[in-house]
mmCIF file of C-alpha atoms and ligand atoms in Angstrom:
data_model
loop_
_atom_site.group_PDB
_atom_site.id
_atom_site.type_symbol
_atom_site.label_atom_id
_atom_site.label_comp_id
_atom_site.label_asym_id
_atom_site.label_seq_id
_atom_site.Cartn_x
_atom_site.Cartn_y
_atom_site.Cartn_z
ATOM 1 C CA UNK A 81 0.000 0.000 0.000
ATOM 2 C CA UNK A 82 0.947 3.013 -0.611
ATOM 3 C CA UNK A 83 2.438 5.241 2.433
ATOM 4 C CA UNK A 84 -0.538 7.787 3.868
ATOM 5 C CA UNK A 85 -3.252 5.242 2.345
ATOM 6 C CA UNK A 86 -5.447 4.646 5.379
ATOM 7 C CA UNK A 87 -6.164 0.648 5.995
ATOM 8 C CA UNK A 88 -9.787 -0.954 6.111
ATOM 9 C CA UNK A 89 -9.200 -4.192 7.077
ATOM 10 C CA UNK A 90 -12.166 -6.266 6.109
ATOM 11 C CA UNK A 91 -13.883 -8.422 8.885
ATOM 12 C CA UNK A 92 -16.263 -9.891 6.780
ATOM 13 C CA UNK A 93 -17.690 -13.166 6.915
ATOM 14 C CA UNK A 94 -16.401 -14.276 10.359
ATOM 15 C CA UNK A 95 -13.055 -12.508 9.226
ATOM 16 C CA UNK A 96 -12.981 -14.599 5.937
ATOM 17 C CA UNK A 97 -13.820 -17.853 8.309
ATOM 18 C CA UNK A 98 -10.549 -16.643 10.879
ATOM 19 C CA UNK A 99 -13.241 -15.834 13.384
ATOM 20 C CA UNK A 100 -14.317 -12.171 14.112
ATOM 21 C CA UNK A 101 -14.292 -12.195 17.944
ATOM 22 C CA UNK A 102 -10.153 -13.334 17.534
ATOM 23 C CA UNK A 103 -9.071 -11.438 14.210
ATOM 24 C CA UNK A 104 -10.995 -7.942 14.961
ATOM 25 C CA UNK A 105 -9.301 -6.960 17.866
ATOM 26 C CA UNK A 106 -6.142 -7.801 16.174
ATOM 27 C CA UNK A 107 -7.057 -5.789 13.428
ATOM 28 C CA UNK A 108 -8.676 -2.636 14.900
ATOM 29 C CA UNK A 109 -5.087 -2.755 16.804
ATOM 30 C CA UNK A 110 -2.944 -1.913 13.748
ATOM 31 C CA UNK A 111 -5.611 -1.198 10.856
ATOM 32 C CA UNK A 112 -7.485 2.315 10.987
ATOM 33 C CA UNK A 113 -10.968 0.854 9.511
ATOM 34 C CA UNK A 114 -12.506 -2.092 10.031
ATOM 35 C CA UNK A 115 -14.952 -3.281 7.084
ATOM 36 C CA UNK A 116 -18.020 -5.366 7.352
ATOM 37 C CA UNK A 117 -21.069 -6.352 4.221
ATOM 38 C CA UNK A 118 -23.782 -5.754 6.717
ATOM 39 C CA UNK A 119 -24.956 -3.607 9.724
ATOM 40 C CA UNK A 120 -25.187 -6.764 12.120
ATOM 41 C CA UNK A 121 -21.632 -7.269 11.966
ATOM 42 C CA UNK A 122 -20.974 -3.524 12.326
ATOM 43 C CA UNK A 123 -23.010 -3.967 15.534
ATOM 44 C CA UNK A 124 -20.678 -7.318 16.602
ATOM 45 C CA UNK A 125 -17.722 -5.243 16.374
ATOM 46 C CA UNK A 126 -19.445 -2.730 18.928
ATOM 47 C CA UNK A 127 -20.142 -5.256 21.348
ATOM 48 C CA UNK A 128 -16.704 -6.718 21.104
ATOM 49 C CA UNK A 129 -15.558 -3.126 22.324
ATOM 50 C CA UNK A 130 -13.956 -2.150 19.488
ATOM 51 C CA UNK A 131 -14.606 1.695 18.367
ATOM 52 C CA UNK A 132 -13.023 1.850 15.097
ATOM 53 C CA UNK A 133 -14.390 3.670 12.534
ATOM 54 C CA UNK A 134 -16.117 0.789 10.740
ATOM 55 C CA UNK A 135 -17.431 0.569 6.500
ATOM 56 C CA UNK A 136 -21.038 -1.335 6.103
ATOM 57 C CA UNK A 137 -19.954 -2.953 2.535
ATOM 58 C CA UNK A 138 -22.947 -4.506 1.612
ATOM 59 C CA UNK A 139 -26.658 -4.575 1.234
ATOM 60 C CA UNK A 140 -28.757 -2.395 3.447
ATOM 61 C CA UNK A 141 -32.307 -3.956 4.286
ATOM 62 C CA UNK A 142 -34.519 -0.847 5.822
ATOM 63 C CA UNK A 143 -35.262 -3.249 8.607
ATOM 64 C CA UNK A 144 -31.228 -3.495 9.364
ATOM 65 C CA UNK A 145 -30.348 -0.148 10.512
ATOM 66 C CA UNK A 146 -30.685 0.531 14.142
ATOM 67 C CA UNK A 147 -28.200 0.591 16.776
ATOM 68 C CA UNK A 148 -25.542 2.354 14.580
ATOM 69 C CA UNK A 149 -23.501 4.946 15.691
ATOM 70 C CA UNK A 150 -22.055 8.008 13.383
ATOM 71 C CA UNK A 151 -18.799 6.282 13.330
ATOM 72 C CA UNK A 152 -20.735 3.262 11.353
ATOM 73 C CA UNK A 153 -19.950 4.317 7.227
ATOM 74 C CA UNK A 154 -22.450 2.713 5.029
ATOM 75 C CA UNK A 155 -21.520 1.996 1.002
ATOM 76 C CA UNK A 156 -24.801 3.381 -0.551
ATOM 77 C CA UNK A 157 -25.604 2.702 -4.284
ATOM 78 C CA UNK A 158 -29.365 2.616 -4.355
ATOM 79 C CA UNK A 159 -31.706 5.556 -3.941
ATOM 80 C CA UNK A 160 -33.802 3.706 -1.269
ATOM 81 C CA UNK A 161 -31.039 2.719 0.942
ATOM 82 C CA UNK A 162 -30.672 6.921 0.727
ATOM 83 C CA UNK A 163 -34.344 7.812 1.766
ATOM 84 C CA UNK A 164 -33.870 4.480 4.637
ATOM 85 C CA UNK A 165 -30.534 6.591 6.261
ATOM 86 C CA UNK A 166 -32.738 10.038 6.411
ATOM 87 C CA UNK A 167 -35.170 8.619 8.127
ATOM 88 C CA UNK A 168 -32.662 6.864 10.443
ATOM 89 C CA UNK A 169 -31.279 10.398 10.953
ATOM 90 C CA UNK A 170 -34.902 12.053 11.389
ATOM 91 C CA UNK A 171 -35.510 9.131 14.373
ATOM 92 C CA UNK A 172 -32.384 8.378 15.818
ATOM 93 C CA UNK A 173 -30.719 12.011 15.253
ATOM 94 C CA UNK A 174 -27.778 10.119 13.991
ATOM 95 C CA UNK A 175 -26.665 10.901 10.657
ATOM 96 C CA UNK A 176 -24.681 8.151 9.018
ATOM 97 C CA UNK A 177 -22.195 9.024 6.702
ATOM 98 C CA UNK A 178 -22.368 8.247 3.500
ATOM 99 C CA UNK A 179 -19.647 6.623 0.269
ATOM 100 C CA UNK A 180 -21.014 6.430 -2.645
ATOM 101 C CA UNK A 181 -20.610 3.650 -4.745
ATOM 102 C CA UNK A 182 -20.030 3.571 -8.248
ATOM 103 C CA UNK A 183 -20.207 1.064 -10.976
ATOM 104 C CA UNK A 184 -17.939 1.090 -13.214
ATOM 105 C CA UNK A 185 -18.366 -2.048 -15.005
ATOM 106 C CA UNK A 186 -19.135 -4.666 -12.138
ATOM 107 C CA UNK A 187 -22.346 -4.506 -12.495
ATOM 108 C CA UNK A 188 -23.022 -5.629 -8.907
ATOM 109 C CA UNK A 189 -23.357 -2.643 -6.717
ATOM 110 C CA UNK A 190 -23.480 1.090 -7.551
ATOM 111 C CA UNK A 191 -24.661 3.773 -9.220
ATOM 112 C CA UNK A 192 -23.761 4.735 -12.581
ATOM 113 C CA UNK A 193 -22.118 8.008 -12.846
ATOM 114 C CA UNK A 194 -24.706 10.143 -14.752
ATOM 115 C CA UNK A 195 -26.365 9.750 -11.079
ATOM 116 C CA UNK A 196 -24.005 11.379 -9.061
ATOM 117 C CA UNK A 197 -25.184 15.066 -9.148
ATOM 118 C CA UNK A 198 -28.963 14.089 -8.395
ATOM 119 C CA UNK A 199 -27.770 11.637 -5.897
ATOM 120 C CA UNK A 200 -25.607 14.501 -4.473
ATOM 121 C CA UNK A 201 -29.126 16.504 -4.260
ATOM 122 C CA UNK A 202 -31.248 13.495 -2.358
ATOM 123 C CA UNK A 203 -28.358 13.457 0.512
ATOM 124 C CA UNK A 204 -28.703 16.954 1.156
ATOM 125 C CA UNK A 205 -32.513 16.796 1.328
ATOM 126 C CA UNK A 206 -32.186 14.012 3.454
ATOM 127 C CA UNK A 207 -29.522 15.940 5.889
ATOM 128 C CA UNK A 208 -27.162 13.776 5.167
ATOM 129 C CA UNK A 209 -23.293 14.027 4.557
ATOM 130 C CA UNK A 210 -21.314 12.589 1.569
ATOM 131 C CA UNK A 211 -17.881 12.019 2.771
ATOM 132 C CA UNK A 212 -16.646 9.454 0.726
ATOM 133 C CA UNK A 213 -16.757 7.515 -2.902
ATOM 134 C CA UNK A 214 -15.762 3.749 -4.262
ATOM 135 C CA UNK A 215 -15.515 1.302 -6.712
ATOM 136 C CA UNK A 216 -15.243 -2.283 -6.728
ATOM 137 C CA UNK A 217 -13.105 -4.038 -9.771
ATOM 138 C CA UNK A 218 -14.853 -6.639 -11.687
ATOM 139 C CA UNK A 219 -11.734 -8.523 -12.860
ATOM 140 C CA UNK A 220 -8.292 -8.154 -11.302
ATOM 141 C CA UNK A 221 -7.924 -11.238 -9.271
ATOM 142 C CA UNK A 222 -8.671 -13.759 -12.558
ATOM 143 C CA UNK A 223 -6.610 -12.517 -15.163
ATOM 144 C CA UNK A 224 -3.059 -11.672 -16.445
ATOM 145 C CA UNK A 225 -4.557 -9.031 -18.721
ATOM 146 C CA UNK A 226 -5.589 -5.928 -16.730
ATOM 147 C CA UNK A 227 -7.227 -3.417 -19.373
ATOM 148 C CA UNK A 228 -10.388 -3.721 -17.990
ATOM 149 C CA UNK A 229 -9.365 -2.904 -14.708
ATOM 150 C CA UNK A 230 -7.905 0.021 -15.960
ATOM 151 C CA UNK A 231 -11.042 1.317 -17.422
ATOM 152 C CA UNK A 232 -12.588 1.042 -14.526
ATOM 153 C CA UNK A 233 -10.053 3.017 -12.854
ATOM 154 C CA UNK A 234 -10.246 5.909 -15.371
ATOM 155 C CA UNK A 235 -14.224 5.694 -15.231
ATOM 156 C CA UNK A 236 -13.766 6.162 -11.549
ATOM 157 C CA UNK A 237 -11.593 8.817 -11.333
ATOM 158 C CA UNK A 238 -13.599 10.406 -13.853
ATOM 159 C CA UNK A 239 -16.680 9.904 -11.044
ATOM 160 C CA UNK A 240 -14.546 11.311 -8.413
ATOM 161 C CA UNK A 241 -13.785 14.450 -10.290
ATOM 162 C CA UNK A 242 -17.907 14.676 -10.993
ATOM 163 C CA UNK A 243 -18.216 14.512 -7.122
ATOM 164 C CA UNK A 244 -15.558 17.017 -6.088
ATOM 165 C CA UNK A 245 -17.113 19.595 -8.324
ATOM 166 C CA UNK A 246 -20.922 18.733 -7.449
ATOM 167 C CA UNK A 247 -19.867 18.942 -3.350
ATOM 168 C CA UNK A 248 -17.625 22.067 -4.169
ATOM 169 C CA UNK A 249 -14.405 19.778 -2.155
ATOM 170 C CA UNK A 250 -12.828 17.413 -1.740
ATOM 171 C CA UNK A 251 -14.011 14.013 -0.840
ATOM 172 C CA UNK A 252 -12.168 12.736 2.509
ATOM 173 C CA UNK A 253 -12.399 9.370 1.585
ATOM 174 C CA UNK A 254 -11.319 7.595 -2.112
ATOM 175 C CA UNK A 255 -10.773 4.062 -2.241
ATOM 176 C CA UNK A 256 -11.440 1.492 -4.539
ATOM 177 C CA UNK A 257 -8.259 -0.904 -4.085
ATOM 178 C CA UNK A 258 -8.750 -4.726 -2.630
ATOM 179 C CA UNK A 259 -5.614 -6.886 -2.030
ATOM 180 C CA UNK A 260 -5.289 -7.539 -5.405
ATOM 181 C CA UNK A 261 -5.705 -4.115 -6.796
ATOM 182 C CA UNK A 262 -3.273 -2.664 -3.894
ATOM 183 C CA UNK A 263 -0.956 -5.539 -5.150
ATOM 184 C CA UNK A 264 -0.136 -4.821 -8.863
ATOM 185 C CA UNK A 265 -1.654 -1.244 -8.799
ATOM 186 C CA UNK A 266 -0.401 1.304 -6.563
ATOM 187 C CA UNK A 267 -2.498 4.228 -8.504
ATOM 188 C CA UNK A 268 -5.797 2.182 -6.978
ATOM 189 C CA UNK A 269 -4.757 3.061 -3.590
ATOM 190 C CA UNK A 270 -5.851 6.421 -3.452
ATOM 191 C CA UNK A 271 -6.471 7.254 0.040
ATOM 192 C CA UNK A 272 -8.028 4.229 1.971
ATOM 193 C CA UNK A 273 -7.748 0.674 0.619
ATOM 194 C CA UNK A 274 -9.933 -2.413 1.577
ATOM 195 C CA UNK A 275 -7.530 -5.454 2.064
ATOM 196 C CA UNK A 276 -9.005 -8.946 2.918
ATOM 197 C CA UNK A 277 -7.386 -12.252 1.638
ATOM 198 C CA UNK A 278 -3.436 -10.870 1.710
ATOM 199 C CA UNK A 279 -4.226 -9.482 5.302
ATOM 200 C CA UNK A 280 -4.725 -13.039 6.520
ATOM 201 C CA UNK A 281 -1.901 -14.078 4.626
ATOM 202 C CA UNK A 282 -3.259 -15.501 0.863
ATOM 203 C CA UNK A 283 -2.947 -14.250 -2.553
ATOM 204 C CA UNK A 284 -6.071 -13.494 -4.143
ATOM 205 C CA UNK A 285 -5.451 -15.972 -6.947
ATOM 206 C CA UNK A 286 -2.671 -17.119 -8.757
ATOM 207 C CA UNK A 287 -2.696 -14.676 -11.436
ATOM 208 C CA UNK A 288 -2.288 -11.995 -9.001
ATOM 209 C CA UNK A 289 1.034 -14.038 -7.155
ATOM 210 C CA UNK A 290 1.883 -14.526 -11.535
ATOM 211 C CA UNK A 291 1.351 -11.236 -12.516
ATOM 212 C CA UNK A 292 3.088 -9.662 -9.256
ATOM 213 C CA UNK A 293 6.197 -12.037 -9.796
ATOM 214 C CA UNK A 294 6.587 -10.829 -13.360
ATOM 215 C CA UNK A 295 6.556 -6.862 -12.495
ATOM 216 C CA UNK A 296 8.309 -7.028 -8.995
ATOM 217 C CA UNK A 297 10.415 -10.698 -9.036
ATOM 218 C CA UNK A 298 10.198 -12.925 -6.592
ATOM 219 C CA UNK A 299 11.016 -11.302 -3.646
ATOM 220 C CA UNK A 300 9.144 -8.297 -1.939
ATOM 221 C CA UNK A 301 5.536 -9.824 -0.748
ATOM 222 C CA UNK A 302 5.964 -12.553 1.560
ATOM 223 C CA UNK A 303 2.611 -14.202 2.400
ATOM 224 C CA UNK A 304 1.920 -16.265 5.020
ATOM 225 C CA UNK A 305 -0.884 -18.120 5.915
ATOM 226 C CA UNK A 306 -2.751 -16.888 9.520
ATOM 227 C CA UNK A 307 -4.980 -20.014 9.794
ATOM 228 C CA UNK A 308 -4.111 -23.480 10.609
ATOM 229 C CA UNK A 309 -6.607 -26.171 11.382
ATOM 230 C CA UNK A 310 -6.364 -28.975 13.281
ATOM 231 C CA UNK A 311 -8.148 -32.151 14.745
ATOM 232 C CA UNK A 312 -7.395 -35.273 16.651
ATOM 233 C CA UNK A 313 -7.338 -39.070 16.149
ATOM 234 C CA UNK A 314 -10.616 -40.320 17.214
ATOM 235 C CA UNK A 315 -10.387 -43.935 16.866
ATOM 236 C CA UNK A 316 -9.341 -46.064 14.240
ATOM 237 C CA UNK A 317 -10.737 -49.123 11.919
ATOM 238 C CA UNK A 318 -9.185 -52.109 10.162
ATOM 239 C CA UNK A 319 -10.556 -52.889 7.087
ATOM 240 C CA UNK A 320 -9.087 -55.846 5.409
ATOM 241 C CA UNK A 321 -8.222 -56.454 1.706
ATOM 242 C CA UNK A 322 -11.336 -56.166 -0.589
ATOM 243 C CA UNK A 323 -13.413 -54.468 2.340
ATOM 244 C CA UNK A 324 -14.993 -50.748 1.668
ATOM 245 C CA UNK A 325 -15.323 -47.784 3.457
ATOM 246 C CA UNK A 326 -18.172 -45.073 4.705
ATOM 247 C CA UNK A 327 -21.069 -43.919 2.946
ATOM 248 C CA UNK A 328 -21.846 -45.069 -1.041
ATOM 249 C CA UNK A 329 -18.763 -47.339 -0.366
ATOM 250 C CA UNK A 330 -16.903 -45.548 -2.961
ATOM 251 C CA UNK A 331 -13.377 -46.909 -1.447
ATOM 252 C CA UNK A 332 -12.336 -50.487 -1.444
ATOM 253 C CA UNK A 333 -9.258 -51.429 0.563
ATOM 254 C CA UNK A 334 -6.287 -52.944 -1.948
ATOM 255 C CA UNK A 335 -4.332 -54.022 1.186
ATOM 256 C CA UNK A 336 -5.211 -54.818 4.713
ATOM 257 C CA UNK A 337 -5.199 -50.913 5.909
ATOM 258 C CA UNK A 338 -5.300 -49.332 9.070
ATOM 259 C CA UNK A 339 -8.005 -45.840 9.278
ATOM 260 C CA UNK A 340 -7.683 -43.086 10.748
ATOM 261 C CA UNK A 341 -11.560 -41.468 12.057
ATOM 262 C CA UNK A 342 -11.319 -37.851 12.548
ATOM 263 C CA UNK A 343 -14.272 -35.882 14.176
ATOM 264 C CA UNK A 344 -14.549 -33.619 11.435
ATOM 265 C CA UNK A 345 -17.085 -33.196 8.389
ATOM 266 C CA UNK A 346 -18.684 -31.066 5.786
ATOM 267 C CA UNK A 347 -20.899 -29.375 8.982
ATOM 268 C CA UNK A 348 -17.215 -28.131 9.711
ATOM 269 C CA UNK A 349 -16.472 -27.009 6.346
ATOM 270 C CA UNK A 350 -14.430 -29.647 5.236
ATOM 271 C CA UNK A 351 -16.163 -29.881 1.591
ATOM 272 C CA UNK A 352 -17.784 -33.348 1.208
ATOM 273 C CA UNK A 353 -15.889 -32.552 -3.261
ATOM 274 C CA UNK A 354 -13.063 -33.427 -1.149
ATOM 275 C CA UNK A 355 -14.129 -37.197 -0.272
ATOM 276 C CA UNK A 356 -11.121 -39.606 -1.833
ATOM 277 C CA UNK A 357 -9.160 -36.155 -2.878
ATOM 278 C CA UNK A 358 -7.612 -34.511 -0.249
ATOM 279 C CA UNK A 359 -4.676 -34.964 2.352
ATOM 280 C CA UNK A 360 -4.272 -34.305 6.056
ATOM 281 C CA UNK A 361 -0.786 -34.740 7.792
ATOM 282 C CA UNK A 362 -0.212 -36.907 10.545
ATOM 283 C CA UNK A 363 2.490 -37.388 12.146
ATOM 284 C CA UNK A 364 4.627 -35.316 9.646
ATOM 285 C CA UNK A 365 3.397 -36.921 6.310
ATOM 286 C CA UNK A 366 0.302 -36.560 4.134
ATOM 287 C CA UNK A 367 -1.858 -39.616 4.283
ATOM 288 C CA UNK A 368 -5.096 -39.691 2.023
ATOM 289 C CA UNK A 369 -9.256 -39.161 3.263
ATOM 290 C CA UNK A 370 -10.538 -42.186 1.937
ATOM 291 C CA UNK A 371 -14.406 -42.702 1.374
ATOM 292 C CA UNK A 372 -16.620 -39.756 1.353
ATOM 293 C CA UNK A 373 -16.632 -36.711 4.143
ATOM 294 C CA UNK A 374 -19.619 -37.596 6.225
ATOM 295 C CA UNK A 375 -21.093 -34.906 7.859
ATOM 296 C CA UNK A 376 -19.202 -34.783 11.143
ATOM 297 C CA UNK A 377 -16.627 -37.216 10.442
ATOM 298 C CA UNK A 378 -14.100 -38.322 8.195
ATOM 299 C CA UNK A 379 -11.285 -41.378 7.169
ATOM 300 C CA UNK A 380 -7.953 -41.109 6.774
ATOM 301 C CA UNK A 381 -5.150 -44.460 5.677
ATOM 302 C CA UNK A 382 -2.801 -44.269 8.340
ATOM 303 C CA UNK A 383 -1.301 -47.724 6.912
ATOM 304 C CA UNK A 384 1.814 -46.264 6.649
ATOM 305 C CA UNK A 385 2.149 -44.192 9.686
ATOM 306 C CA UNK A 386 2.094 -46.927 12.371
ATOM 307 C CA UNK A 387 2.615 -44.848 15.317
ATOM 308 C CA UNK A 388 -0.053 -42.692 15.330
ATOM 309 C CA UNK A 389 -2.365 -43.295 17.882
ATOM 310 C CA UNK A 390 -5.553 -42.290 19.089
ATOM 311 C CA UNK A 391 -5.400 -38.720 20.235
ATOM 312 C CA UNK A 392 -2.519 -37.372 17.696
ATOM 313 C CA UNK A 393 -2.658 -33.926 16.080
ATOM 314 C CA UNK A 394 -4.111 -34.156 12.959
ATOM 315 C CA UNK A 395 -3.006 -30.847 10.920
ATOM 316 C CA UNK A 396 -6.479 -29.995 8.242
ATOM 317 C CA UNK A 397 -4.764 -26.875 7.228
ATOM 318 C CA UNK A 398 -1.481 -25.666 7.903
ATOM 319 C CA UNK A 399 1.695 -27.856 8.625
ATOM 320 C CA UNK A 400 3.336 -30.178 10.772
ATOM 321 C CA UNK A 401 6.919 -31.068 10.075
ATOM 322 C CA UNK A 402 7.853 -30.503 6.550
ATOM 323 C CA UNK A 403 4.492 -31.197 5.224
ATOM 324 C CA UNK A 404 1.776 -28.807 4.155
ATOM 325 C CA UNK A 405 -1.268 -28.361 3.690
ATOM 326 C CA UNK A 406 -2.326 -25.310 1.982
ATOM 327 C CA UNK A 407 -6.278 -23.875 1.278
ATOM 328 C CA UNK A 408 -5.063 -22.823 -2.246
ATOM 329 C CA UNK A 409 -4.978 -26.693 -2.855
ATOM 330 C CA UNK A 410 -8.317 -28.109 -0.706
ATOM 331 C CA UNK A 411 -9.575 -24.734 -2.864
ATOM 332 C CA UNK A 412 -8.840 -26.577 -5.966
ATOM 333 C CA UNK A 413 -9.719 -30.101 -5.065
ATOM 334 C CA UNK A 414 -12.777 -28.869 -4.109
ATOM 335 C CA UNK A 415 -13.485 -26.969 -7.545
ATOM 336 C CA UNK A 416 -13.451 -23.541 -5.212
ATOM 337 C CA UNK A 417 -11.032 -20.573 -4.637
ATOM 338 C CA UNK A 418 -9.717 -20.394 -1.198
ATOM 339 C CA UNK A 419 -11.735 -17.380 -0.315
ATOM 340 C CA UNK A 420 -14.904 -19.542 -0.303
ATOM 341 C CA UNK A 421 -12.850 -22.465 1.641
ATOM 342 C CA UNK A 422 -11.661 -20.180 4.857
ATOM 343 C CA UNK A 423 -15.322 -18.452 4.905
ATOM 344 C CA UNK A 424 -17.264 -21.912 4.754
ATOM 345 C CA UNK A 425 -14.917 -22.805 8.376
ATOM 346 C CA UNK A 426 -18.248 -23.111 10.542
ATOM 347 C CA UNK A 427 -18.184 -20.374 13.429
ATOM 348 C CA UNK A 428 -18.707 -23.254 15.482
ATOM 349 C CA UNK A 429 -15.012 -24.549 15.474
ATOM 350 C CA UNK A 430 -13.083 -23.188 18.425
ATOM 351 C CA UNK A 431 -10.879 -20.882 17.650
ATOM 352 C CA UNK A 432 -7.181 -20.052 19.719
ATOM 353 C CA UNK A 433 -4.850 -16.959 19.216
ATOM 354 C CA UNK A 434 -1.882 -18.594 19.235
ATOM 355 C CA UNK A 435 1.559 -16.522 19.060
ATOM 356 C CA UNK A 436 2.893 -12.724 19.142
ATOM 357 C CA UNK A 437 2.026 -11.949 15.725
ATOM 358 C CA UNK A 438 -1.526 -12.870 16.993
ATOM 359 C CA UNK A 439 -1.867 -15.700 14.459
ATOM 360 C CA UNK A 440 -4.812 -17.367 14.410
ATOM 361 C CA UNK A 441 -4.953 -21.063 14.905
ATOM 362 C CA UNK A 442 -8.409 -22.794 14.413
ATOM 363 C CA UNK A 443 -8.922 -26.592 16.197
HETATM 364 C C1 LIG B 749 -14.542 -8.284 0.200
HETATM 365 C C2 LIG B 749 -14.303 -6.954 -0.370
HETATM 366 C C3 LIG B 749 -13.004 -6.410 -0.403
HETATM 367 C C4 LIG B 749 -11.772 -7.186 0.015
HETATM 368 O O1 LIG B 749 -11.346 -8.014 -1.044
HETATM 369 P P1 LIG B 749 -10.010 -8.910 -0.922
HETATM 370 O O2 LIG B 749 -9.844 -9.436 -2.296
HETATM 371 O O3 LIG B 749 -10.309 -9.979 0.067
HETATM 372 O O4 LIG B 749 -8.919 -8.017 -0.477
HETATM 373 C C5 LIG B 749 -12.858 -5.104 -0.851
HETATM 374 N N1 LIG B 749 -13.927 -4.379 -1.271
HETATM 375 C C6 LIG B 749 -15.184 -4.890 -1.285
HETATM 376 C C7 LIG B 749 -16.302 -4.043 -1.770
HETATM 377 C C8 LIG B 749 -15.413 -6.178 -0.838
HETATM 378 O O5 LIG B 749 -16.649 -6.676 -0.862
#
């Protein structure tokens, strides 16, 4: 990022699965924004204490704002989420401020630039204060070619000269950068930038890590992962020779093999695409799930670790020894991206702080 770019570390969806309760405290400690997609999680981060000035990303249902204070910033980009925050302000006195959003070629959220000077108008009816403007790219993290991105970033800066000269200033707050963006395009920092997946240690995708390699070389952005899940040897099963295992008995035992049962399923977020796919370590080596996920439980061949025993660290995510694993690669064994993997991590699982750096280690 560039230097005097504030930071809006984004908090949503339980902190991209890391758990909000452990990461926001963290990151309200050393970011200067926290961002959320909806009100109720703006309200969480109040009753975890935490007073940061906090971005509402998302949708806006009428019947989801109360309890917000004028520190709360809400993304508007429809003209009834504008009428729904003056009548907050007439009943509440509390006048949220206001970034508008503009498309520029998402087509997901925003309005389109021609809007901005009667949009401008509505606020001021309403009493209510435009202090910032955003955009969201459509197509940084998938590609090696970026000329779309740039377009948007030229339509945008075109919008934020259309809002300067409607509010007769300048707009405090400009942003429009994710991780990606702020990765391989400094000019999209502007003066706030919204990081996510880098902040808990991924690359967006593996054209970003591509494209960032070929500008910068390999060295520069170290990423490392926050998360690590792991589990515990719940019992184990002998199946002999010929026998099958779990559900739809989709694997047959080729030599008399010794499982592993693990007290973890696709209720946990460990995709049931992953049945006969993935790895877990134990004890310091990769040893296949065999048969499909269940819902709370799963199989692993231990054949060829004979010591484990019943209560070992099983490592889901992260490593042990020299072995890894990573959720770029359950990601792609799954047919997802690792954002969706860490965000489907149910709530339930406890979560521990673990270490200075206050990296996050989920059980
Ligand atoms: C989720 C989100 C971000 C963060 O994206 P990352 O790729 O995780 O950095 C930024 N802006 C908006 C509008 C978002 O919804």
């Amino acid at each position: 990022m560039t230097r005097g770019t504030k930071l809006a570390a984004v908090v949503k969806a339980n902190a991209y699965g890391h758990g909000t309760a452990e990461v926001a405290p963290f990151a309200a400690a050393h970011a200067d924004w926290l961002a959320v997609h909806t009100a109720e999680e703006a309200r969480r981060l109040r009753r975890l204490g935490l007073s940061s000035p906090v971005l509402i990303m998302g949708f806006m249902a009428r019947g989801e704002l109360h309890d917000l204070d004028a520190d709360v910033h809400v993304f508007v980009s429809t003209d009834e989420v504008l009428r729904w925050l003056g009548e907050y302000r007439r009943s509440s006195g509390i006048s949220l401020p206001i970034h508008l959003k503009i498309d520029t070629g998402t087509k997901r959220q925003g309005f389109e630039r021609s809007r901005i000077a009667d949009v401008c108008r509505t606020a001021a009816g309403e009493g209510l204060s435009i202090v910032g403007i955003a955009t969201h790219f459509a197509n940084i993290e998938d590609t090696l070619e970026h000329d779309f991105a740039r377009r948007q970033l030229a339509l945008f800066g075109d919008a934020v000269a259309a809002l300067r000269r409607e509010l007769s200033s300048d707009v405090p707050y400009v942003h429009a950068a994710c991780s990606a963006a702020s990765l391989l395009f400094r000019e999209t920092d502007f003066n706030l930038a919204r990081i996510g997946i880098s902040m808990y240690g991924h690359w967006p995708s593996r054209e970003t890590r591509l494209t960032w390699i070929l500008d910068h070389g390999r060295n520069g952005v170290k990423l490392e992962p926050a998360l690590a899940w792991r589990t515990v040897i719940g019992q184990f099963q002998h199946v002999a020779t010929g026998e099958t295992v779990g559900y739809g008995r989709t694997w047959r035992a080729l030599r008399a093999t010794r499982l592993a049962v693990l007290p973890v399923g696709y209720a946990d977020g460990y995709a049931r695409a992953l049945s006969n796919r993935a790895r877990v370590l134990v004890g310091g080596r990769p040893v296949p799930v065999v048969g499909r996920v269940c819902m709370n439980m799963m199989m692993v061949d231990v054949t060829d670790v004979p010591e484990a025993a019943v209560g070992d660290e099983v490592v889901l995510l992260g490593r042990q020894g020299d072995a890894a694993v990573t959720a770029e690669e359950l990601a792609e064994l799954s047919g997802t991206i690792n954002y969706e993997f860490l965000c489907r991590l149910s709530p339930a699982i406890p979560r521990f702080v673990v270490g200075d750096a206050g990296e996050v280690a989920a059980r």
